[in-house]
Short mmCIF file of C-alpha atoms in Angstrom, two decimals:
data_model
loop_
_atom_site.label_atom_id
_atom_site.label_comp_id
_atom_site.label_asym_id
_atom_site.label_seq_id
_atom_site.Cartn_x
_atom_site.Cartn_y
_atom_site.Cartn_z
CA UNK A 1 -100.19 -198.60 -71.74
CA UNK A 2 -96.31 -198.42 -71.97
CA UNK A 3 -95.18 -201.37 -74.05
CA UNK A 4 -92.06 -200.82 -74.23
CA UNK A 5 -89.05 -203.00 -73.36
CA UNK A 6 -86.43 -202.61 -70.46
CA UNK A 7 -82.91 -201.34 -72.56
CA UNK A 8 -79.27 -201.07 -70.85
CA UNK A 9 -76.76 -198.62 -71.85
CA UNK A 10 -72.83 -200.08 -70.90
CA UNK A 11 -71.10 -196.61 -70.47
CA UNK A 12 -67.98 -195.28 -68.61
CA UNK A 13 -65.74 -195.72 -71.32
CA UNK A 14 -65.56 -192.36 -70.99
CA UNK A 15 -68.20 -191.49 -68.52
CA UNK A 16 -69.16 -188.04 -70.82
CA UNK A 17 -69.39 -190.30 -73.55
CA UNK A 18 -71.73 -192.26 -71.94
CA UNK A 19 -73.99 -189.38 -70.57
CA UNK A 20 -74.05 -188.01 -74.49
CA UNK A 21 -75.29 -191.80 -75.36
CA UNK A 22 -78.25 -191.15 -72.82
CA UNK A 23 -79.12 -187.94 -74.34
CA UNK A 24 -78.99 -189.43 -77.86
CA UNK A 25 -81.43 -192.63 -76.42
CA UNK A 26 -83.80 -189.96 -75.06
CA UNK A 27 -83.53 -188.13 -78.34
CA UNK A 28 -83.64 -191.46 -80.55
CA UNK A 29 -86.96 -192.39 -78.23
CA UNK A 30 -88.93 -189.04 -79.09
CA UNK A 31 -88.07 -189.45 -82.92
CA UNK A 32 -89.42 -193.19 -82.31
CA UNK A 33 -92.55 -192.34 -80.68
CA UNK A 34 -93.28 -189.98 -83.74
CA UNK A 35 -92.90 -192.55 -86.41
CA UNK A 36 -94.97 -194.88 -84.19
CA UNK A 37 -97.77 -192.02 -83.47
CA UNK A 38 -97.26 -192.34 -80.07
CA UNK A 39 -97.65 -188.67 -78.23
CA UNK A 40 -94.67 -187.96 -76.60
CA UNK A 41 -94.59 -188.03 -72.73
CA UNK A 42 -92.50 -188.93 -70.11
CA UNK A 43 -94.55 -191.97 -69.16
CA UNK A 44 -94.28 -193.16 -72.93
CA UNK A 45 -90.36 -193.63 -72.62
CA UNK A 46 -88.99 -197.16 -72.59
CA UNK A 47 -87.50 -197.99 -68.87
CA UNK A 48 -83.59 -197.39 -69.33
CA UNK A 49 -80.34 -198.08 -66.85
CA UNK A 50 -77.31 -196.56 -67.62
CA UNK A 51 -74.33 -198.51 -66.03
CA UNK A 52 -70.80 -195.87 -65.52
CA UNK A 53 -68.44 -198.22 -64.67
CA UNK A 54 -64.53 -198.12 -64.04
CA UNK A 55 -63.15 -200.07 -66.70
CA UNK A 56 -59.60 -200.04 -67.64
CA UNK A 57 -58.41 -198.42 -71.02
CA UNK A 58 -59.56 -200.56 -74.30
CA UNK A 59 -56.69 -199.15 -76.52
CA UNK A 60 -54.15 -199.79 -73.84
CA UNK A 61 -55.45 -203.30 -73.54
CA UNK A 62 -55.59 -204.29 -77.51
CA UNK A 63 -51.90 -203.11 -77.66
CA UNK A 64 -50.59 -205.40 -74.88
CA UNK A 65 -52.96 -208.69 -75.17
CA UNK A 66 -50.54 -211.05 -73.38
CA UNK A 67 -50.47 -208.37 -70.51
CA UNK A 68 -53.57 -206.86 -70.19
CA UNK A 69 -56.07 -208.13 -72.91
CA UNK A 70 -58.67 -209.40 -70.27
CA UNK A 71 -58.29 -206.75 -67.93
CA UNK A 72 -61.42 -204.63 -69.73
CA UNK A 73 -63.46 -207.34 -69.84
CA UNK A 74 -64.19 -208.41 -66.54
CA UNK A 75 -65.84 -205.35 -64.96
CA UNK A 76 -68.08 -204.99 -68.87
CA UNK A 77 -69.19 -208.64 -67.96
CA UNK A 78 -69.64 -207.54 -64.35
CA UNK A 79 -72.24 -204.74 -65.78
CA UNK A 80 -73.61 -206.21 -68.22
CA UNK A 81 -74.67 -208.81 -65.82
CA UNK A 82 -76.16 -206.08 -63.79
CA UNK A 83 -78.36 -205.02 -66.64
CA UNK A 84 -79.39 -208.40 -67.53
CA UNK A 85 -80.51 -208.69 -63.79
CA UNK A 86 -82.20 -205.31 -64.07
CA UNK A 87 -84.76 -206.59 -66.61
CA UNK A 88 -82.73 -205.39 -69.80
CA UNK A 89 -83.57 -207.24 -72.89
CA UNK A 90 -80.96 -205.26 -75.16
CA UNK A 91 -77.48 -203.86 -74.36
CA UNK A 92 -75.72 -200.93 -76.33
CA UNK A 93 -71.86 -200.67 -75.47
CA UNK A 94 -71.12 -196.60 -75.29
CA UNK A 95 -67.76 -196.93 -76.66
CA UNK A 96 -66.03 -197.88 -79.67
CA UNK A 97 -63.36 -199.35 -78.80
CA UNK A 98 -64.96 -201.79 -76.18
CA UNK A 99 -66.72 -203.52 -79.21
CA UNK A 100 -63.53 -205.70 -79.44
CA UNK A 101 -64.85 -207.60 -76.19
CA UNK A 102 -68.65 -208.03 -77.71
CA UNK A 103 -68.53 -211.60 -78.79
CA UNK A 104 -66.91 -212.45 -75.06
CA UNK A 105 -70.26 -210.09 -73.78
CA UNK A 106 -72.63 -211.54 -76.38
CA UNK A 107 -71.45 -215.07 -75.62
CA UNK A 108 -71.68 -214.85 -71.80
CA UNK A 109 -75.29 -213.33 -72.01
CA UNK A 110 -77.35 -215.11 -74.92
CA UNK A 111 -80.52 -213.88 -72.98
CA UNK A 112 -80.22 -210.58 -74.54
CA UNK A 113 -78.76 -208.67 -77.43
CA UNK A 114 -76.20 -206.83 -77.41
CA UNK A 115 -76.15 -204.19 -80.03
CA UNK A 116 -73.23 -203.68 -81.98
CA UNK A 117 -72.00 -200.02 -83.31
CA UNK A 118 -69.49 -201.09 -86.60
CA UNK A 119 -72.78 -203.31 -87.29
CA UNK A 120 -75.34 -200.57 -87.50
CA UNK A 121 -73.23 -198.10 -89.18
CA UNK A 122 -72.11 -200.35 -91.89
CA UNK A 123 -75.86 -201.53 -92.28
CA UNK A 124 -76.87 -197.93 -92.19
CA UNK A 125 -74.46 -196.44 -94.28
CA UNK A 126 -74.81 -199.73 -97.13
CA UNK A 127 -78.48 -198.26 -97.08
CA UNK A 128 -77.71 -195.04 -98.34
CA UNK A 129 -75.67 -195.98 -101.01
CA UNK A 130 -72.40 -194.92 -99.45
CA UNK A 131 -69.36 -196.83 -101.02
CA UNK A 132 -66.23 -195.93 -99.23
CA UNK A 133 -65.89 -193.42 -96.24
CA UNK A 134 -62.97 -192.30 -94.05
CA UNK A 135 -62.22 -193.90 -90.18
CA UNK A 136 -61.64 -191.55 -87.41
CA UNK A 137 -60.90 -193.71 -84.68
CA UNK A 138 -58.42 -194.87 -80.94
CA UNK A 139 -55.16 -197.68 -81.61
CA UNK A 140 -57.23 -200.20 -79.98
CA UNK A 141 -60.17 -199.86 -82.71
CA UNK A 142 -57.93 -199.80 -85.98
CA UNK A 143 -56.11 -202.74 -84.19
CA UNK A 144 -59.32 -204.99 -83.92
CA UNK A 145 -60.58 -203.84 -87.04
CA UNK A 146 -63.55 -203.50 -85.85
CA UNK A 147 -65.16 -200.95 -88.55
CA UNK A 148 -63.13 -202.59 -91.34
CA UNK A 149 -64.80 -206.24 -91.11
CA UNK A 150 -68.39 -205.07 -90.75
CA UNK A 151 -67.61 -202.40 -93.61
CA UNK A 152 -66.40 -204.80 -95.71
CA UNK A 153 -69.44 -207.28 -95.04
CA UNK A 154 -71.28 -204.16 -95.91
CA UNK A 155 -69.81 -203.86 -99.26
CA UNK A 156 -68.03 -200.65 -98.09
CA UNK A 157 -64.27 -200.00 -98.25
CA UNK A 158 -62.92 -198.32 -95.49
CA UNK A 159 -59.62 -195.45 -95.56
CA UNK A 160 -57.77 -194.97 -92.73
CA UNK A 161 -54.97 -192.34 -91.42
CA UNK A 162 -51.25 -192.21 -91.99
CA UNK A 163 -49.87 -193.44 -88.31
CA UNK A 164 -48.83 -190.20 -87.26
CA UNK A 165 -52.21 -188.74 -87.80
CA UNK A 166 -53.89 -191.35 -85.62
CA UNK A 167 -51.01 -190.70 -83.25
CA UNK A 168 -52.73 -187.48 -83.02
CA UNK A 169 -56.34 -188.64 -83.08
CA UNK A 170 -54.88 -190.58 -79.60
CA UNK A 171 -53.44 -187.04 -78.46
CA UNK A 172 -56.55 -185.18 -79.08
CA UNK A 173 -58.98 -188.03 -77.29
CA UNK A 174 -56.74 -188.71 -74.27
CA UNK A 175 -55.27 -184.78 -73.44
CA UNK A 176 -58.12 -183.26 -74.82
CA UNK A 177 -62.15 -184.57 -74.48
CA UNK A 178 -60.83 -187.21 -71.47
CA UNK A 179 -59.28 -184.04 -69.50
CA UNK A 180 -61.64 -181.49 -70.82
CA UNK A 181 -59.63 -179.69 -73.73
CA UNK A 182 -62.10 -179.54 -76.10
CA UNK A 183 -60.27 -176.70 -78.07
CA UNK A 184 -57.19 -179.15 -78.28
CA UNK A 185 -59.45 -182.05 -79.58
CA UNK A 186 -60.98 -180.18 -81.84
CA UNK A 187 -57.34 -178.67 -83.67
CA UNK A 188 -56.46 -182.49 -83.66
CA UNK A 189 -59.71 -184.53 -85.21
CA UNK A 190 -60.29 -181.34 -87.82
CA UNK A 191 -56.91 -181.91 -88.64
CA UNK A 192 -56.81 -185.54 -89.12
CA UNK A 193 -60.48 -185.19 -90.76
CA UNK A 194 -59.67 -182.69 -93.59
CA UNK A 195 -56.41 -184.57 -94.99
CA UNK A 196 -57.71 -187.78 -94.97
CA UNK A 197 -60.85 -186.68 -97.17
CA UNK A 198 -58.84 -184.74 -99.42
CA UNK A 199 -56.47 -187.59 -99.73
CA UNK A 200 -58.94 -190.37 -101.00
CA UNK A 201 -61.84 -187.79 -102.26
CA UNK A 202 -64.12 -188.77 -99.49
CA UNK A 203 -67.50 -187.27 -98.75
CA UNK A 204 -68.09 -189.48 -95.76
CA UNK A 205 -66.11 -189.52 -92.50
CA UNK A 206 -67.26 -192.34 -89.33
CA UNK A 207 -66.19 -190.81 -85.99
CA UNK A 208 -65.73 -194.34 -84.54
CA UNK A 209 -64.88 -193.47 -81.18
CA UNK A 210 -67.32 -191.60 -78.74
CA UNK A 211 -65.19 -189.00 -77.52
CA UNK A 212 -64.57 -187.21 -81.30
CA UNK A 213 -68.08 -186.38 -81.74
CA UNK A 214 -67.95 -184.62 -78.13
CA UNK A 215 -65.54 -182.08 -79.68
CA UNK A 216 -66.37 -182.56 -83.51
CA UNK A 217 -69.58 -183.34 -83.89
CA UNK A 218 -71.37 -181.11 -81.55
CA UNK A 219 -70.87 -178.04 -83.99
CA UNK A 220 -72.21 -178.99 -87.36
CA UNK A 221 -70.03 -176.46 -89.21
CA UNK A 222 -66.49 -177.46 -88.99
CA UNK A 223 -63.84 -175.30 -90.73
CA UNK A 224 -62.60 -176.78 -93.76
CA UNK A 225 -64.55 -179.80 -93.01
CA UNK A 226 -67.80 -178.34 -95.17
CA UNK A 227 -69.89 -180.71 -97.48
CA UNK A 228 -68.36 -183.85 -95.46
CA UNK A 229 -70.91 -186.00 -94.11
CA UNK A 230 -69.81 -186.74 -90.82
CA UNK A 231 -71.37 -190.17 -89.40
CA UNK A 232 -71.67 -190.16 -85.20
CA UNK A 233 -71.84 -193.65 -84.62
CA UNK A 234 -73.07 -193.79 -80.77
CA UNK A 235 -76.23 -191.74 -82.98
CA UNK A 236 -76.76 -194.45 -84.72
CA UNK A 237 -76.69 -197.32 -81.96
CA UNK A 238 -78.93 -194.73 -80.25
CA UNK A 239 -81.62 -194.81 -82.75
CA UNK A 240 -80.81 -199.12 -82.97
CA UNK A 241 -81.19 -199.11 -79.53
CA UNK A 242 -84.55 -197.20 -79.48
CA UNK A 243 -86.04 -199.65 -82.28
CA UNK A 244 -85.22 -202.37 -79.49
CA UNK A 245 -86.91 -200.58 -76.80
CA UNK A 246 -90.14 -200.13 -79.25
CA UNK A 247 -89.96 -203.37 -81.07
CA UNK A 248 -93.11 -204.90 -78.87
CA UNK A 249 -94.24 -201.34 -78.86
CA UNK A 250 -95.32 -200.43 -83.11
CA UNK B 1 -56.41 -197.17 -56.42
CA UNK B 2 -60.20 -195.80 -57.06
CA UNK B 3 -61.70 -195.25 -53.71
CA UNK B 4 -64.91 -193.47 -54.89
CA UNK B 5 -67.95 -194.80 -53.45
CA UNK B 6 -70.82 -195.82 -55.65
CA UNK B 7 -73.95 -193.45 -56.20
CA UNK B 8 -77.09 -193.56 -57.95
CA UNK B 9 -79.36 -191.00 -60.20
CA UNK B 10 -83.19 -191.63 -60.32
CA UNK B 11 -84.12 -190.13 -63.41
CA UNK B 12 -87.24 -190.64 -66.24
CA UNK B 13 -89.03 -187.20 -64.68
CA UNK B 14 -88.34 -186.30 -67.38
CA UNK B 15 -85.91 -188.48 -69.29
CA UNK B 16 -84.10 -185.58 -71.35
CA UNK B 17 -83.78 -184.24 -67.44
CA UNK B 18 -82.31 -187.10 -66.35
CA UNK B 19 -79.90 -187.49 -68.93
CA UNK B 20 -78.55 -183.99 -68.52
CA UNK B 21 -78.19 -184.69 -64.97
CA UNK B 22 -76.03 -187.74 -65.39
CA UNK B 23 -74.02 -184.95 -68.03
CA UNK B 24 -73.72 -182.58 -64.91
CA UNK B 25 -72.80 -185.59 -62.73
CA UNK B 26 -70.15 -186.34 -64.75
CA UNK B 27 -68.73 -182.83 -65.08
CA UNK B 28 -68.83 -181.88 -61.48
CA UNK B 29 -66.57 -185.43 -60.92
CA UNK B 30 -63.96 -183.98 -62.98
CA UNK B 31 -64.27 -180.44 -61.42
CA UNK B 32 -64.28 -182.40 -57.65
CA UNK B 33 -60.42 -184.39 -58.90
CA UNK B 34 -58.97 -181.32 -59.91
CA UNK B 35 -59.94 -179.62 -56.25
CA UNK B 36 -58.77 -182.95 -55.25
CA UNK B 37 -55.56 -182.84 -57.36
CA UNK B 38 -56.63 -186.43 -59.08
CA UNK B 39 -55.59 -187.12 -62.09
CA UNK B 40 -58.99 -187.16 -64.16
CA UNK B 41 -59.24 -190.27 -66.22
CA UNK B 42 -61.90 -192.87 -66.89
CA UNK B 43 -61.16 -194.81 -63.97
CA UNK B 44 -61.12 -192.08 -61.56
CA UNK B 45 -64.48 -191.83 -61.72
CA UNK B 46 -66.96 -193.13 -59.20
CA UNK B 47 -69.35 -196.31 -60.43
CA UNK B 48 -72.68 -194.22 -61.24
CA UNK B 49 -75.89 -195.94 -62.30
CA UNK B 50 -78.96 -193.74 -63.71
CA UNK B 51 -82.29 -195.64 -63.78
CA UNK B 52 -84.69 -194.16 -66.14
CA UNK B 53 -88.02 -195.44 -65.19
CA UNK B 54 -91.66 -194.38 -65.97
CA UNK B 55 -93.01 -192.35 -62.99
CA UNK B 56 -96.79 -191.28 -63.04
CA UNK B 57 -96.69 -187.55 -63.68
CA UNK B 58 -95.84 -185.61 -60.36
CA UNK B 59 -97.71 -182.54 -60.51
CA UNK B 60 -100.65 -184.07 -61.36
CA UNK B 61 -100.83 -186.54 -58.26
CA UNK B 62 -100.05 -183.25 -56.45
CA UNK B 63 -102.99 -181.87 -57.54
CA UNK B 64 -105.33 -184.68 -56.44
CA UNK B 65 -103.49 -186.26 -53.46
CA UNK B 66 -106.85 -188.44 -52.59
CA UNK B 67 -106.92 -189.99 -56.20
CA UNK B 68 -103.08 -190.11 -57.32
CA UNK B 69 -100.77 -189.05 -54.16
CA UNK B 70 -99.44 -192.21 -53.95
CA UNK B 71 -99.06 -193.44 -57.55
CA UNK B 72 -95.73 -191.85 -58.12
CA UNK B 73 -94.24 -193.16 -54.91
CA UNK B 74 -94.65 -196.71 -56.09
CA UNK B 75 -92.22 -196.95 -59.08
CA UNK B 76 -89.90 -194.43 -57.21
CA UNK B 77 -89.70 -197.31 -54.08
CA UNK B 78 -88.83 -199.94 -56.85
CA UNK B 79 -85.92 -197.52 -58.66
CA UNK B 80 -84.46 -196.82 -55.42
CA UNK B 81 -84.39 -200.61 -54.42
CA UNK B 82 -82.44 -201.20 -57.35
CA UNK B 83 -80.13 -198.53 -56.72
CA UNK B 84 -79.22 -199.51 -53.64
CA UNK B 85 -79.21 -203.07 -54.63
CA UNK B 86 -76.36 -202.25 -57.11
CA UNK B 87 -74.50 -200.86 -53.77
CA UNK B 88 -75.34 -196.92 -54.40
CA UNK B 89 -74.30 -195.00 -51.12
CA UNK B 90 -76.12 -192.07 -51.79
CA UNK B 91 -78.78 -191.12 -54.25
CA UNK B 92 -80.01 -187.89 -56.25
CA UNK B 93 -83.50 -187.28 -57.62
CA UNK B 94 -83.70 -185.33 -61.28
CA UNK B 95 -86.71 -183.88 -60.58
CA UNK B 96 -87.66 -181.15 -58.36
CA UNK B 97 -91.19 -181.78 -57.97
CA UNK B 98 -90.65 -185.68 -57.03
CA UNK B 99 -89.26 -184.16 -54.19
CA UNK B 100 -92.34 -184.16 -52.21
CA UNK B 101 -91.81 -187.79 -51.58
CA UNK B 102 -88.38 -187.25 -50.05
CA UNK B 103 -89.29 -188.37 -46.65
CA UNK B 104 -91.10 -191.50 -48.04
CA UNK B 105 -88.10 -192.45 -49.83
CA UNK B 106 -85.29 -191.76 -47.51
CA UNK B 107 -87.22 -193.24 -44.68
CA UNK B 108 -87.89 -196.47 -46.82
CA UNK B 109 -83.77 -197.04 -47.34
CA UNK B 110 -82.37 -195.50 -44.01
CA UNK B 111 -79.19 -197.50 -45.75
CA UNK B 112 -78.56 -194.84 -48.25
CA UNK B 113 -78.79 -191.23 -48.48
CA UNK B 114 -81.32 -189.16 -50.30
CA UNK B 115 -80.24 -185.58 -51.55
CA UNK B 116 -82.37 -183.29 -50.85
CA UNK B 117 -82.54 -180.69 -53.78
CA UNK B 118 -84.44 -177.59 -51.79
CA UNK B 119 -81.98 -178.25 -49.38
CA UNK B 120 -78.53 -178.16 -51.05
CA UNK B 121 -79.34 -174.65 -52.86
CA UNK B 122 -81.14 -172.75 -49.89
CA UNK B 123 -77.49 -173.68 -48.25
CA UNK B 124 -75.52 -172.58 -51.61
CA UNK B 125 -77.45 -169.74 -51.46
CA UNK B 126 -77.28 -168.47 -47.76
CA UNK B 127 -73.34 -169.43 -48.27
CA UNK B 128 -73.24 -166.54 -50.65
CA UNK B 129 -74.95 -164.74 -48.64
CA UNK B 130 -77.85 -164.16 -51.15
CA UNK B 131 -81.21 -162.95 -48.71
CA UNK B 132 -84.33 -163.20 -51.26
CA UNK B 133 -85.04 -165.35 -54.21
CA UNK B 134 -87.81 -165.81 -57.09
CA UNK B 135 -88.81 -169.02 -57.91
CA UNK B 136 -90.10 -170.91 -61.05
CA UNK B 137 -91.17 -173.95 -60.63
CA UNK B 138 -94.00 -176.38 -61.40
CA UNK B 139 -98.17 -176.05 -59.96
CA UNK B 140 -96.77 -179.13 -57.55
CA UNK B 141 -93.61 -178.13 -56.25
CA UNK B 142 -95.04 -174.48 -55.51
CA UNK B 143 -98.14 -176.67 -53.98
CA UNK B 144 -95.85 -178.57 -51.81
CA UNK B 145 -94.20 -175.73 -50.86
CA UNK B 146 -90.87 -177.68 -51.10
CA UNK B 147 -87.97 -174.59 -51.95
CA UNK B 148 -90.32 -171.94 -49.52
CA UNK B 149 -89.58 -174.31 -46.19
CA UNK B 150 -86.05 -175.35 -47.46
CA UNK B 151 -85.11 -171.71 -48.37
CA UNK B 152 -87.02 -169.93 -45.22
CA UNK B 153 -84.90 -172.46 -42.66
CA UNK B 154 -81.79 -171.08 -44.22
CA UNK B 155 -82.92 -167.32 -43.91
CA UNK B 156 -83.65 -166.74 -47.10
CA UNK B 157 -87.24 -164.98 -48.56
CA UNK B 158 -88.71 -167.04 -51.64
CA UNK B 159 -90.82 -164.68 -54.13
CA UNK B 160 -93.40 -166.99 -57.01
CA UNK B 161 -95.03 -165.63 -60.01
CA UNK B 162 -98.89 -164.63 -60.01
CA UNK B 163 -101.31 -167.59 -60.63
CA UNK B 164 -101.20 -167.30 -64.60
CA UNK B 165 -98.12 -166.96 -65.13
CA UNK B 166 -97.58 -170.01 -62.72
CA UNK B 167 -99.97 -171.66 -65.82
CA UNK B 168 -97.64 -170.44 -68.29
CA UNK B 169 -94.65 -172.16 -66.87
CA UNK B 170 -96.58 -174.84 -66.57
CA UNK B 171 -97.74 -174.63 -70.65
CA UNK B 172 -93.55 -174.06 -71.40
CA UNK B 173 -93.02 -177.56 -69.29
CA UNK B 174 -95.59 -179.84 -71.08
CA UNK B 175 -95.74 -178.23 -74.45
CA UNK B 176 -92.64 -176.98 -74.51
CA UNK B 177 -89.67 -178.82 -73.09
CA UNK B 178 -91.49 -182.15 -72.82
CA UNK B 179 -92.46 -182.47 -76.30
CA UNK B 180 -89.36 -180.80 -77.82
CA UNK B 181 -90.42 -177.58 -78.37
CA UNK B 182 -87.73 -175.41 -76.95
CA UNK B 183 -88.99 -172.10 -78.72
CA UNK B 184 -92.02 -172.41 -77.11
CA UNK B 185 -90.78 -173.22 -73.29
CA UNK B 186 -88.04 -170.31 -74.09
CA UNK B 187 -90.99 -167.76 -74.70
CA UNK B 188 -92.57 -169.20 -71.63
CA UNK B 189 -89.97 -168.97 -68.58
CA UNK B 190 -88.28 -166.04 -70.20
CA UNK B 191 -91.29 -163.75 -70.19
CA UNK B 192 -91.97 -165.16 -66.70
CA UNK B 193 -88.87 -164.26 -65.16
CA UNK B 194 -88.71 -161.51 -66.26
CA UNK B 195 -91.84 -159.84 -64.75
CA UNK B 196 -91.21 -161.85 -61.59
CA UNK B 197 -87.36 -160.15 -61.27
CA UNK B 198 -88.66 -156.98 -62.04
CA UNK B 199 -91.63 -156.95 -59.94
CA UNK B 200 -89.51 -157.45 -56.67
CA UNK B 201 -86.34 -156.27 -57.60
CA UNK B 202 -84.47 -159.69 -57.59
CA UNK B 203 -80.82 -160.49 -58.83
CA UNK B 204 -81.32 -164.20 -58.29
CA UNK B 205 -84.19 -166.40 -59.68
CA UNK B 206 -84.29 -170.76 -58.82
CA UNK B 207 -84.44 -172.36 -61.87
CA UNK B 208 -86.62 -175.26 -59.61
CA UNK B 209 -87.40 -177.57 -62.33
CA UNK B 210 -85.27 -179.84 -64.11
CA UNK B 211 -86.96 -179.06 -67.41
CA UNK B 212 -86.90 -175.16 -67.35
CA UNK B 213 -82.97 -174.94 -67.59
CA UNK B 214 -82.94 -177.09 -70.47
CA UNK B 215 -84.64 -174.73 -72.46
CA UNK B 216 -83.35 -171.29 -70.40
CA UNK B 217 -80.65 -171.65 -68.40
CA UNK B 218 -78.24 -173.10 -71.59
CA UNK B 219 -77.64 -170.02 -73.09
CA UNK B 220 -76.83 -168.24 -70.09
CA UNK B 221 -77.39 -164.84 -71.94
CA UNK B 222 -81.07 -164.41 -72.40
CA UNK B 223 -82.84 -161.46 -74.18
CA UNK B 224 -84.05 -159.37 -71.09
CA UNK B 225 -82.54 -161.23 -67.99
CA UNK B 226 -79.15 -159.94 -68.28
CA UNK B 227 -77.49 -159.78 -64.44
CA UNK B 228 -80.03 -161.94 -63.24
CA UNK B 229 -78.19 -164.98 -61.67
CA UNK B 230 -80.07 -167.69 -62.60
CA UNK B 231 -79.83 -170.71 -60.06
CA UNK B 232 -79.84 -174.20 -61.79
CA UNK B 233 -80.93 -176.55 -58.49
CA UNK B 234 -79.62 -179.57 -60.57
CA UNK B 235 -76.15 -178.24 -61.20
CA UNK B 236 -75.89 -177.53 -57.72
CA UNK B 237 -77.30 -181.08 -56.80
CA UNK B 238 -74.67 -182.83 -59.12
CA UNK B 239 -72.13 -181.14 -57.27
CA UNK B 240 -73.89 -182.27 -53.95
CA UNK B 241 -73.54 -185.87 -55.12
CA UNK B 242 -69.92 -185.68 -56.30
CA UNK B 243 -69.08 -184.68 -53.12
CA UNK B 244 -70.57 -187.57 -51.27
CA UNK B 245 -69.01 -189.61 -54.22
CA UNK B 246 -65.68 -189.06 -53.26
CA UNK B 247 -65.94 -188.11 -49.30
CA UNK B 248 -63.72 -191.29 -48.91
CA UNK B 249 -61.68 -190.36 -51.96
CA UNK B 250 -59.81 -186.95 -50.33
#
């Protein structure tokens, strides 16, 4: 009956992030089942593990490579070997920044795929026509220029943040979604958000890390952010993730 | 540095359920540091794993114990071999109903320990010294009677709806919540609880299915159950496996 495949989600990095990722799965799965004409019920969803695992700060890492630039790595192989022993056949990493380890992951585990979020954005976003858009994102991510490569594949050009505005993205992720402060987060990224559109004329903002959505996102409205599109990229891997799950499934 | 001690979730009853009780997990970690006085970051966290599996529908086996009793033990006993495979200490169920194979499942891996959700909020509740409750819950947890023994042991009285509106809590569940319809399951347990507060005089109704909050318990004000204290048994389980989560961490 259930022909679905067995799908990992690599989370921790934060763990609310990676809770959020399961919702948006679950979410993704429904919307899925729809398109395929499959009725909705709990027996219909595709078996899922979600792995929350310590793993030491991305952005820290990326800024001191000689130091610490493997440190992140080990426990995400450690997991993702989990999965892989758990049955799962695809792998979506619940954090941004993390995506600077995936060909190390992807390398080390050629029996499945693991999904990758600057990938699936740039895809998507190339299939609506979108041109250029704005990057919301941690140190670590602007550092391995992770959106800006698979943008540019894309045919996209991608604007980024004066440094002391992504100084304050930083402020806002680690002092306010990581400790609870949504309030603070939320002064910070609609901050950040509204000057960088203005400055370039940009209709499209990518919240590439997991934590901005958390205190962006959720609220649709955002003062002085109206008419931007903004682009949740852990939505995105959800609904790539899903496809996975449902490939054997349609 | 991290001396948190790894835990499971077995979830996919329903999915959306599970998910949201990975979200509470999370949040009752960072409420448990603070008491604590640790520092919440991403590493502070314990290692968490949610498996998401497809479980034969519980009420229904309920309902015909000769035909189906067993059939949502089976993938339950697999789940919870994983879990403890991956090194989980202690493990919580997201569903209420599942609960009726409790004693199967803790007395199949004596090495870990099973929460017991009837359990943890008939002692919540007799801590605040509450003395009755009404409870709305599915046909099979009312069938297997599992918050009546839990709450009578700890003194308390347990009051249920008549026989149709049991049926319409039942409709909200299935053609409400579990299809996405949140209108629908609102209309449902609202107008439920309602009659069952008033008709005994209550203050404090058991939310005792994981689906029910979703669509009631979010927006804590609802239309005609203002000063009710509505009891969510999976908040109050999250907390119950924080705790165990960092009983070596204090």
């Amino acid at each position: 009956m259930n022909r679905t495949r067995v799908v990992g989600i690599l989370g921790g990095m934060g763990p609310a992030a990676g809770a959020d990722f399961a919702r948006l799965f679950v979410q993704a799965c429904a919307d899925r089942m729809r398109v395929l004409q499959i009725p909705v019920s709990d027996q219909a969803f595709p078996e899922h593990w979600l792995a929350q695992v310590p793993v030491p700060d991305r952005s820290t890492a990326l800024e001191s490579p000689g130091l610490g630039g493997h440190q992140p790595l080990e426990p995400m192989l450690q997991a993702m070997g989990k999965l892989a022993a758990l049955g799962a056949t695809a792998v979506a990493v619940a954090c941004n920044t993390a995506h600077a380890w995936h060909g190390a992951l992807q390398e080390r585990f050629p029996q499945l795929e693991v999904l990758h979020v600057a990938r699936e954005v740039a895809h998507t976003l190339a299939g609506r026509g979108v041109k250029e858009v704005g990057l919301l994102a941690t140190a670590g991510t602007y550092r391995a220029g992770l959106y800006d490569q698979a943008l540019r594949q894309a045919g996209l050009q991608c604007h980024i943040p004066e440094p002391e505005e992504r100084e304050r993205l930083m402020h806002g992720i680690y002092h306010g979604v990581k400790v609870g402060n949504m309030a603070l987060a939320h002064d910070c990224f609609a901050g950040v958000a509204e000057a960088l559109a203005r400055r370039h004329g940009l209709s499209t903002l990518v919240l590439g890390c997991t934590e901005i959505p958390l205190a962006l996102g959720a609220q649709r409205v955002v003062a002085g952010l109206d008419g931007l599109d903004l682009i949740d990229p852990a939505l995105l891997l959800a609904r790539a993730l899903a496809r996975r799950a449902y490939a054997t499934a349609a």
